[in-house]
Amino acid sequence: MTISDVATAERASSIRTSRPRHYAMTAPTFFAVEYAINPWMDTSVPVDTHVALGQWETLRQTYKELGHTVELVEPVTGLPDMVYAANGGLIVNDKAVAARFAYPQRAGESAAYAEWMTRHGYDVAETRHINEGQGDLLVVGAIILAGHGFRTQHQAHDEIAAIVEMPVVSLELVDPRFYHLDTALAVLDDTAIAFYPPAFTERSRTKLLELFPDAIEVTSADAYALGLNAVSDGRNVVLPAAATGFAEQLSDAGFRPIGVDLSELLKGGGSIKCCTLEVHP
Ligand code: ARG
């Protein structure tokens, strides 16, 4: 970086402000790769649940140290993917929507997360079409970016818009490695995002650049480290430690990247964001 780059980064960082967040997480107590429903999963690769638990605990501590609230959802035996709490549903604008999963192996998670929401005072709505919660439904300020193509069905987007009473922008995913929107796009604050253009159709890419002309575009190396599966509080961005290029882009844009290693959970096809259900106000 040149002196003027440093000055620019400093200016940018002074305008980035964090907001305390509210997250729900589920411990990987029963985490395993017993079936393969995305290209990251390989049932012949051994999984160390103990390591997964340690890495997940580090993530939880990181949020706490940043001053965020983390609530825990009770893991259920026989639901090895339940650690990916983002898929449990969508909570925003005082509304809660339960997930409807694409694969039968995860169907049982829906009731577990819906029950948690009910206990927290929400009147939980359901959709007729498949929606995999915050895996595909990302809140950016007053709008929702919604993925389709692999899991959440396009028809669910209108249902979601009607339930949460927010505009939904549909984005089509085309690469099976980036099967959920949160694997190909990271929300950085109410107006900033980062994304991996090859994961989207040309039309969706154009839409994103119209809405977010300053969007950060990440490299394949960072996208393949699931670098975009990150969680931001507006200033601190918790991201997979291996996504070093993206971390640098974030610093240049005034954010504070915090790398966390969730390599064991990557074996299930998820990372930081997948393990975090944000309870939006
Ligand atoms: N094994 C899980 C699945 O394929 C991983 C889910 C990752 N979650 C996410 N929000 N991208 O459904």
mmCIF file of C-alpha atoms and ligand atoms in Angstrom:
data_model
loop_
_atom_site.group_PDB
_atom_site.id
_atom_site.type_symbol
_atom_site.label_atom_id
_atom_site.label_comp_id
_atom_site.label_asym_id
_atom_site.label_seq_id
_atom_site.Cartn_x
_atom_site.Cartn_y
_atom_site.Cartn_z
ATOM 1 C CA MET A 1 0.000 0.000 0.000
ATOM 2 C CA THR A 2 1.177 3.527 -0.734
ATOM 3 C CA ILE A 3 0.823 6.363 1.770
ATOM 4 C CA SER A 4 -2.256 7.616 -0.021
ATOM 5 C CA ASP A 5 -3.789 4.093 0.059
ATOM 6 C CA VAL A 6 -3.206 4.013 3.799
ATOM 7 C CA ALA A 7 -4.885 7.390 4.125
ATOM 8 C CA THR A 8 -7.857 6.166 2.102
ATOM 9 C CA ALA A 9 -8.163 3.028 4.211
ATOM 10 C CA GLU A 10 -7.990 5.078 7.399
ATOM 11 C CA ARG A 11 -10.686 7.400 6.148
ATOM 12 C CA ALA A 12 -12.851 4.453 5.216
ATOM 13 C CA SER A 13 -12.329 2.718 8.552
ATOM 14 C CA SER A 14 -13.391 5.806 10.451
ATOM 15 C CA ILE A 15 -16.787 5.640 8.747
ATOM 16 C CA ARG A 16 -17.382 1.934 9.443
ATOM 17 C CA THR A 17 -19.419 1.470 12.571
ATOM 18 C CA SER A 18 -20.462 -1.723 14.266
ATOM 19 C CA ARG A 19 -23.885 -2.392 15.701
ATOM 20 C CA PRO A 20 -24.447 -4.974 18.450
ATOM 21 C CA ARG A 21 -26.008 -8.084 16.931
ATOM 22 C CA HIS A 22 -28.140 -10.951 18.108
ATOM 23 C CA TYR A 23 -27.247 -14.419 16.868
ATOM 24 C CA ALA A 24 -28.500 -17.957 17.358
ATOM 25 C CA MET A 25 -26.075 -20.862 17.045
ATOM 26 C CA THR A 26 -26.304 -24.642 17.403
ATOM 27 C CA ALA A 27 -23.342 -26.665 18.686
ATOM 28 C CA PRO A 28 -22.002 -29.364 16.317
ATOM 29 C CA THR A 29 -22.496 -32.032 18.996
ATOM 30 C CA PHE A 30 -23.941 -34.453 16.435
ATOM 31 C CA PHE A 31 -22.062 -33.112 13.407
ATOM 32 C CA ALA A 32 -21.064 -35.721 10.803
ATOM 33 C CA VAL A 33 -20.985 -36.160 7.046
ATOM 34 C CA GLU A 34 -23.370 -39.098 6.677
ATOM 35 C CA TYR A 35 -24.833 -38.106 3.312
ATOM 36 C CA ALA A 36 -23.719 -35.844 0.466
ATOM 37 C CA ILE A 37 -26.170 -33.152 -0.647
ATOM 38 C CA ASN A 38 -23.627 -30.609 -1.891
ATOM 39 C CA PRO A 39 -20.264 -30.934 -3.705
ATOM 40 C CA TRP A 40 -18.241 -30.165 -0.553
ATOM 41 C CA MET A 41 -19.550 -33.242 1.246
ATOM 42 C CA ASP A 42 -17.683 -36.532 0.857
ATOM 43 C CA THR A 43 -18.868 -39.347 3.109
ATOM 44 C CA SER A 44 -15.497 -41.130 2.763
ATOM 45 C CA VAL A 45 -13.619 -38.276 4.459
ATOM 46 C CA PRO A 46 -13.493 -38.685 8.237
ATOM 47 C CA VAL A 47 -14.908 -35.921 10.419
ATOM 48 C CA ASP A 48 -13.614 -35.121 13.884
ATOM 49 C CA THR A 49 -16.590 -33.882 15.890
ATOM 50 C CA HIS A 50 -14.302 -32.857 18.741
ATOM 51 C CA VAL A 51 -12.310 -30.563 16.436
ATOM 52 C CA ALA A 52 -15.554 -29.194 14.987
ATOM 53 C CA LEU A 53 -16.793 -28.372 18.491
ATOM 54 C CA GLY A 54 -13.549 -26.546 19.327
ATOM 55 C CA GLN A 55 -13.629 -24.463 16.143
ATOM 56 C CA TRP A 56 -17.306 -23.645 16.634
ATOM 57 C CA GLU A 57 -16.607 -22.589 20.249
ATOM 58 C CA THR A 58 -13.921 -20.191 18.994
ATOM 59 C CA LEU A 59 -16.496 -18.618 16.672
ATOM 60 C CA ARG A 60 -18.967 -18.224 19.521
ATOM 61 C CA GLN A 61 -16.295 -16.615 21.726
ATOM 62 C CA THR A 62 -15.331 -14.267 18.890
ATOM 63 C CA TYR A 63 -18.903 -12.962 18.691
ATOM 64 C CA LYS A 64 -19.043 -12.553 22.463
ATOM 65 C CA GLU A 65 -15.766 -10.643 22.534
ATOM 66 C CA LEU A 66 -17.175 -8.330 19.870
ATOM 67 C CA GLY A 67 -20.054 -7.612 22.235
ATOM 68 C CA HIS A 68 -22.758 -9.552 20.410
ATOM 69 C CA THR A 69 -25.473 -11.673 21.983
ATOM 70 C CA VAL A 70 -25.313 -15.374 21.165
ATOM 71 C CA GLU A 71 -28.191 -17.651 22.009
ATOM 72 C CA LEU A 72 -27.971 -21.389 21.732
ATOM 73 C CA VAL A 73 -30.368 -23.752 20.030
ATOM 74 C CA GLU A 74 -30.371 -27.299 21.407
ATOM 75 C CA PRO A 75 -28.823 -29.732 18.891
ATOM 76 C CA VAL A 76 -30.881 -32.802 18.027
ATOM 77 C CA THR A 77 -29.417 -36.258 17.565
ATOM 78 C CA GLY A 78 -29.870 -37.628 14.040
ATOM 79 C CA LEU A 79 -29.675 -34.125 12.495
ATOM 80 C CA PRO A 80 -25.934 -33.802 11.676
ATOM 81 C CA ASP A 81 -26.343 -30.581 9.642
ATOM 82 C CA MET A 82 -28.157 -28.716 12.379
ATOM 83 C CA VAL A 83 -24.955 -26.810 13.204
ATOM 84 C CA TYR A 84 -25.701 -24.730 10.078
ATOM 85 C CA ALA A 85 -28.166 -22.582 11.985
ATOM 86 C CA ALA A 86 -28.511 -19.994 9.199
ATOM 87 C CA ASN A 87 -30.710 -22.486 7.371
ATOM 88 C CA GLY A 88 -33.146 -22.679 10.274
ATOM 89 C CA GLY A 89 -35.276 -19.827 8.971
ATOM 90 C CA LEU A 90 -35.499 -16.061 8.686
ATOM 91 C CA ILE A 91 -36.227 -13.591 11.461
ATOM 92 C CA VAL A 92 -36.599 -9.955 10.445
ATOM 93 C CA ASN A 93 -38.995 -7.039 10.851
ATOM 94 C CA ASP A 94 -40.553 -8.772 13.864
ATOM 95 C CA LYS A 95 -41.569 -11.721 11.684
ATOM 96 C CA ALA A 96 -40.276 -15.263 11.684
ATOM 97 C CA VAL A 97 -40.366 -17.754 8.830
ATOM 98 C CA ALA A 98 -39.607 -21.444 9.309
ATOM 99 C CA ALA A 99 -37.383 -23.213 6.801
ATOM 100 C CA ARG A 100 -38.737 -25.796 4.378
ATOM 101 C CA PHE A 101 -35.757 -27.925 3.387
ATOM 102 C CA ALA A 102 -34.988 -29.269 -0.079
ATOM 103 C CA TYR A 103 -33.603 -32.613 1.159
ATOM 104 C CA PRO A 104 -35.409 -35.065 3.446
ATOM 105 C CA GLN A 105 -32.226 -35.552 5.513
ATOM 106 C CA ARG A 106 -32.583 -32.009 6.861
ATOM 107 C CA ALA A 107 -36.389 -31.821 7.077
ATOM 108 C CA GLY A 108 -36.411 -32.491 10.827
ATOM 109 C CA GLU A 109 -34.437 -29.311 11.525
ATOM 110 C CA SER A 110 -37.376 -27.197 10.519
ATOM 111 C CA ALA A 111 -39.471 -28.096 13.568
ATOM 112 C CA ALA A 112 -36.492 -27.720 15.916
ATOM 113 C CA TYR A 113 -35.798 -24.147 14.766
ATOM 114 C CA ALA A 114 -39.498 -23.236 14.553
ATOM 115 C CA GLU A 115 -39.930 -24.373 18.136
ATOM 116 C CA TRP A 116 -37.025 -22.180 19.229
ATOM 117 C CA MET A 117 -38.614 -19.191 17.459
ATOM 118 C CA THR A 118 -42.002 -19.880 19.043
ATOM 119 C CA ARG A 119 -40.370 -20.022 22.464
ATOM 120 C CA HIS A 120 -38.884 -16.607 21.735
ATOM 121 C CA GLY A 121 -42.324 -15.157 21.162
ATOM 122 C CA TYR A 122 -42.540 -15.287 17.387
ATOM 123 C CA ASP A 123 -45.589 -16.293 15.455
ATOM 124 C CA VAL A 124 -43.832 -18.589 12.983
ATOM 125 C CA ALA A 125 -44.963 -18.524 9.353
ATOM 126 C CA GLU A 126 -44.356 -21.303 6.827
ATOM 127 C CA THR A 127 -43.897 -21.214 3.064
ATOM 128 C CA ARG A 128 -45.449 -23.598 0.528
ATOM 129 C CA HIS A 129 -42.255 -23.637 -1.498
ATOM 130 C CA ILE A 130 -38.775 -24.602 -0.395
ATOM 131 C CA ASN A 131 -36.822 -21.946 1.503
ATOM 132 C CA GLU A 132 -33.577 -22.648 3.327
ATOM 133 C CA GLY A 133 -33.684 -19.621 5.596
ATOM 134 C CA GLN A 134 -30.706 -17.321 5.780
ATOM 135 C CA GLY A 135 -28.692 -19.654 3.609
ATOM 136 C CA ASP A 136 -30.549 -18.053 0.704
ATOM 137 C CA LEU A 137 -32.281 -15.043 2.271
ATOM 138 C CA LEU A 138 -29.896 -12.252 3.195
ATOM 139 C CA VAL A 139 -31.055 -9.006 4.779
ATOM 140 C CA VAL A 140 -29.265 -5.902 3.464
ATOM 141 C CA GLY A 141 -30.695 -2.806 5.132
ATOM 142 C CA ALA A 142 -34.351 -2.580 4.125
ATOM 143 C CA ILE A 143 -34.258 -5.250 1.416
ATOM 144 C CA ILE A 144 -33.723 -8.990 1.157
ATOM 145 C CA LEU A 145 -31.417 -10.566 -1.395
ATOM 146 C CA ALA A 146 -32.778 -14.006 -2.198
ATOM 147 C CA GLY A 147 -31.002 -16.856 -3.952
ATOM 148 C CA HIS A 148 -32.565 -19.610 -6.060
ATOM 149 C CA GLY A 149 -31.287 -22.262 -8.414
ATOM 150 C CA PHE A 150 -30.251 -25.053 -6.053
ATOM 151 C CA ARG A 151 -32.184 -24.978 -2.776
ATOM 152 C CA THR A 152 -34.679 -22.169 -2.156
ATOM 153 C CA GLN A 153 -37.297 -22.106 -4.913
ATOM 154 C CA HIS A 154 -37.873 -18.936 -6.874
ATOM 155 C CA GLN A 155 -41.598 -19.146 -6.056
ATOM 156 C CA ALA A 156 -40.768 -18.894 -2.343
ATOM 157 C CA HIS A 157 -39.368 -15.383 -2.828
ATOM 158 C CA ASP A 158 -42.816 -13.801 -3.227
ATOM 159 C CA GLU A 159 -44.077 -15.730 -0.239
ATOM 160 C CA ILE A 160 -41.173 -14.398 1.840
ATOM 161 C CA ALA A 161 -41.749 -10.802 0.665
ATOM 162 C CA ALA A 162 -45.412 -11.046 1.683
ATOM 163 C CA ILE A 163 -44.659 -12.529 5.107
ATOM 164 C CA VAL A 164 -41.861 -10.196 6.192
ATOM 165 C CA GLU A 165 -43.238 -7.174 4.318
ATOM 166 C CA MET A 166 -39.936 -6.273 2.713
ATOM 167 C CA PRO A 167 -38.872 -6.066 -0.924
ATOM 168 C CA VAL A 168 -37.063 -9.160 -2.169
ATOM 169 C CA VAL A 169 -34.486 -9.104 -4.977
ATOM 170 C CA SER A 170 -34.134 -12.516 -6.652
ATOM 171 C CA LEU A 171 -30.688 -13.740 -7.685
ATOM 172 C CA GLU A 172 -30.009 -16.905 -9.637
ATOM 173 C CA LEU A 173 -27.110 -19.180 -8.680
ATOM 174 C CA VAL A 174 -25.444 -21.333 -11.337
ATOM 175 C CA ASP A 175 -22.466 -23.140 -9.766
ATOM 176 C CA PRO A 176 -23.280 -26.176 -7.560
ATOM 177 C CA ARG A 177 -20.314 -25.372 -5.267
ATOM 178 C CA PHE A 178 -22.117 -22.142 -4.396
ATOM 179 C CA TYR A 179 -25.495 -23.694 -3.788
ATOM 180 C CA HIS A 180 -26.698 -21.218 -1.159
ATOM 181 C CA LEU A 181 -26.585 -17.441 -1.598
ATOM 182 C CA ASP A 182 -24.489 -17.113 1.579
ATOM 183 C CA THR A 183 -21.690 -19.104 -0.072
ATOM 184 C CA ALA A 184 -21.433 -16.590 -2.944
ATOM 185 C CA LEU A 185 -22.326 -13.267 -1.328
ATOM 186 C CA ALA A 186 -21.487 -11.582 1.970
ATOM 187 C CA VAL A 187 -23.459 -8.720 3.496
ATOM 188 C CA LEU A 188 -21.016 -6.215 5.007
ATOM 189 C CA ASP A 189 -23.387 -3.503 6.203
ATOM 190 C CA ASP A 190 -26.741 -1.963 5.261
ATOM 191 C CA THR A 191 -25.404 -0.838 1.880
ATOM 192 C CA ALA A 192 -22.263 -2.890 1.209
ATOM 193 C CA ILE A 193 -21.775 -6.413 -0.077
ATOM 194 C CA ALA A 194 -19.040 -8.657 -1.472
ATOM 195 C CA PHE A 195 -19.729 -11.405 -4.009
ATOM 196 C CA TYR A 196 -18.228 -13.955 -6.403
ATOM 197 C CA PRO A 197 -19.522 -13.044 -9.894
ATOM 198 C CA PRO A 198 -19.097 -16.502 -11.562
ATOM 199 C CA ALA A 199 -21.595 -17.985 -9.097
ATOM 200 C CA PHE A 200 -24.421 -15.924 -10.644
ATOM 201 C CA THR A 201 -26.159 -15.607 -13.984
ATOM 202 C CA GLU A 202 -25.172 -12.606 -16.072
ATOM 203 C CA ARG A 203 -28.525 -11.028 -15.318
ATOM 204 C CA SER A 204 -28.151 -11.397 -11.562
ATOM 205 C CA ARG A 205 -24.602 -10.052 -11.675
ATOM 206 C CA THR A 206 -25.852 -6.950 -13.468
ATOM 207 C CA LYS A 207 -28.639 -6.537 -10.930
ATOM 208 C CA LEU A 208 -26.132 -6.708 -8.067
ATOM 209 C CA LEU A 209 -23.815 -4.133 -9.611
ATOM 210 C CA GLU A 210 -26.727 -1.775 -10.220
ATOM 211 C CA LEU A 211 -27.765 -2.014 -6.578
ATOM 212 C CA PHE A 212 -24.225 -2.043 -5.174
ATOM 213 C CA PRO A 213 -21.815 -0.300 -7.553
ATOM 214 C CA ASP A 214 -19.044 -0.516 -4.916
ATOM 215 C CA ALA A 215 -19.491 -4.250 -4.326
ATOM 216 C CA ILE A 216 -16.259 -6.088 -3.560
ATOM 217 C CA GLU A 217 -15.616 -8.885 -6.074
ATOM 218 C CA VAL A 218 -13.606 -11.756 -4.618
ATOM 219 C CA THR A 219 -11.205 -14.112 -6.400
ATOM 220 C CA SER A 220 -11.827 -17.821 -7.040
ATOM 221 C CA ALA A 221 -9.228 -18.727 -4.412
ATOM 222 C CA ASP A 222 -11.168 -16.885 -1.709
ATOM 223 C CA ALA A 223 -14.548 -18.082 -2.969
ATOM 224 C CA TYR A 224 -13.310 -21.704 -2.881
ATOM 225 C CA ALA A 225 -12.189 -21.205 0.714
ATOM 226 C CA LEU A 226 -15.843 -20.240 1.306
ATOM 227 C CA GLY A 227 -14.518 -16.782 2.188
ATOM 228 C CA LEU A 228 -17.856 -15.134 1.468
ATOM 229 C CA ASN A 229 -19.519 -17.199 4.143
ATOM 230 C CA ALA A 230 -18.811 -14.347 6.518
ATOM 231 C CA VAL A 231 -20.640 -12.405 9.233
ATOM 232 C CA SER A 232 -20.281 -8.642 9.601
ATOM 233 C CA ASP A 233 -21.485 -6.260 12.297
ATOM 234 C CA GLY A 234 -20.898 -3.271 10.053
ATOM 235 C CA ARG A 235 -17.226 -2.972 10.955
ATOM 236 C CA ASN A 236 -15.859 -6.323 12.167
ATOM 237 C CA VAL A 237 -16.101 -9.045 9.546
ATOM 238 C CA VAL A 238 -15.680 -12.595 10.840
ATOM 239 C CA LEU A 239 -14.602 -14.741 7.892
ATOM 240 C CA PRO A 240 -12.928 -18.091 7.154
ATOM 241 C CA ALA A 241 -9.228 -17.686 8.024
ATOM 242 C CA ALA A 242 -8.075 -19.130 4.694
ATOM 243 C CA ALA A 243 -9.670 -16.296 2.697
ATOM 244 C CA THR A 244 -6.640 -14.016 3.047
ATOM 245 C CA GLY A 245 -7.166 -12.092 -0.188
ATOM 246 C CA PHE A 246 -10.706 -11.178 0.786
ATOM 247 C CA ALA A 247 -9.426 -10.138 4.230
ATOM 248 C CA GLU A 248 -7.076 -7.699 2.541
ATOM 249 C CA GLN A 249 -9.860 -6.305 0.341
ATOM 250 C CA LEU A 250 -11.944 -5.793 3.477
ATOM 251 C CA SER A 251 -9.146 -3.898 5.233
ATOM 252 C CA ASP A 252 -8.693 -1.689 2.192
ATOM 253 C CA ALA A 253 -12.405 -0.883 2.331
ATOM 254 C CA GLY A 254 -12.151 0.098 5.996
ATOM 255 C CA PHE A 255 -13.535 -3.069 7.578
ATOM 256 C CA ARG A 256 -11.770 -5.091 10.255
ATOM 257 C CA PRO A 257 -11.386 -8.712 9.090
ATOM 258 C CA ILE A 258 -11.223 -11.398 11.769
ATOM 259 C CA GLY A 259 -10.237 -14.826 10.444
ATOM 260 C CA VAL A 260 -11.622 -17.904 12.183
ATOM 261 C CA ASP A 261 -10.738 -21.461 11.167
ATOM 262 C CA LEU A 262 -13.835 -23.622 10.671
ATOM 263 C CA SER A 263 -12.100 -26.178 8.426
ATOM 264 C CA GLU A 264 -13.838 -29.160 10.029
ATOM 265 C CA LEU A 265 -17.250 -27.667 9.290
ATOM 266 C CA LEU A 266 -16.207 -26.939 5.713
ATOM 267 C CA LYS A 267 -16.471 -30.711 5.191
ATOM 268 C CA GLY A 268 -20.233 -30.293 5.407
ATOM 269 C CA GLY A 269 -20.151 -27.406 2.945
ATOM 270 C CA GLY A 270 -20.506 -24.564 5.410
ATOM 271 C CA SER A 271 -18.527 -22.021 7.380
ATOM 272 C CA ILE A 272 -18.989 -18.915 9.551
ATOM 273 C CA LYS A 273 -22.261 -17.547 8.171
ATOM 274 C CA CYS A 274 -23.843 -20.989 7.818
ATOM 275 C CA CYS A 275 -23.283 -21.520 11.558
ATOM 276 C CA THR A 276 -24.932 -18.193 12.436
ATOM 277 C CA LEU A 277 -28.612 -17.321 12.342
ATOM 278 C CA GLU A 278 -28.910 -13.585 12.772
ATOM 279 C CA VAL A 279 -31.969 -12.491 14.706
ATOM 280 C CA HIS A 280 -32.661 -9.205 12.972
ATOM 281 C CA PRO A 281 -34.766 -6.644 14.834
HETATM 282 N N1 ARG B 1 -24.547 -29.711 4.590
HETATM 283 C C1 ARG B 1 -25.404 -28.572 4.582
HETATM 284 C C2 ARG B 1 -26.304 -28.622 3.361
HETATM 285 O O1 ARG B 1 -25.832 -28.989 2.311
HETATM 286 C C3 ARG B 1 -24.605 -27.313 4.600
HETATM 287 C C4 ARG B 1 -25.429 -26.082 4.773
HETATM 288 C C5 ARG B 1 -24.618 -24.829 4.735
HETATM 289 N N2 ARG B 1 -25.370 -23.724 5.133
HETATM 290 C C6 ARG B 1 -25.403 -22.524 4.517
HETATM 291 N N3 ARG B 1 -26.061 -21.570 5.080
HETATM 292 N N4 ARG B 1 -24.836 -22.347 3.349
HETATM 293 O O2 ARG B 1 -27.472 -28.310 3.410
#
